Amino acid sequence: MQPIRRLLQYAVQRSTLSQRRLPTFTIRYSSHSPTREQDFDPDLLQYLACPLSKAPLTLSDDGKTLVCEELDARYAVEDGIPRMKTV
């Protein structure tokens, strides 16, 4: 008789679990257009290094690339995010 009671308790427990509502999430979009060009924060340069030589990076004059002086490698900055693949 005990196994049947356990089975019934399990079935009741499972049915009440399936009736619970799952939390819902809402996605909020930012107010700016994703195509708008954002500037790279120069304060982040202290944390970045060239992935090949581990040398410090500098921001180019136009602000669109990061430059490794040691290897003369350039890394693109798109929408304020550095892309660490050589250009």
Coordinates of C-alpha atoms in Angstrom, one line a residue, residues 25-69:
F25 CA 10.8 38.7 -18.7
T26 CA 10.4 41.8 -20.8
I27 CA 13.0 43.1 -23.2
R28 CA 13.5 46.8 -23.1
Y29 CA 15.1 48.4 -26.1
S30 CA 17.3 51.5 -25.6
S31 CA 16.2 54.8 -26.9
H32 CA 19.2 55.3 -29.3
S33 CA 19.4 53.9 -32.7
P34 CA 21.7 50.9 -33.1
T35 CA 23.2 52.4 -36.2
R36 CA 24.4 55.5 -34.4
E37 CA 28.1 55.6 -34.0
Q38 CA 29.3 55.6 -30.4
D39 CA 32.7 56.8 -29.3
F40 CA 35.3 54.6 -27.7
D41 CA 36.1 55.5 -24.1
P42 CA 39.8 56.3 -23.9
D43 CA 39.9 55.4 -20.2
L44 CA 39.5 51.7 -21.3
L45 CA 43.0 51.8 -22.9
Q46 CA 44.6 51.1 -19.6
Y47 CA 42.9 47.6 -19.6
L48 CA 43.5 46.7 -23.2
A49 CA 46.6 45.1 -24.7
C50 CA 47.5 43.8 -28.1
P51 CA 46.5 40.1 -28.2
L52 CA 49.6 39.2 -30.3
S53 CA 52.4 41.0 -28.5
K54 CA 50.7 42.0 -25.2
A55 CA 52.0 45.6 -25.8
P56 CA 49.8 48.6 -24.8
L57 CA 47.4 50.0 -27.4
T58 CA 46.8 53.6 -28.4
L59 CA 43.8 55.2 -30.0
S60 CA 44.3 56.5 -33.5
D61 CA 43.6 60.2 -34.3
D62 CA 40.3 59.5 -36.0
G63 CA 39.2 57.3 -33.0
K64 CA 38.1 54.4 -35.2
T65 CA 41.1 52.1 -34.6
L66 CA 43.4 50.9 -31.8
V67 CA 47.0 50.8 -32.8
C68 CA 49.8 48.5 -31.5
E69 CA 53.0 50.5 -32.0

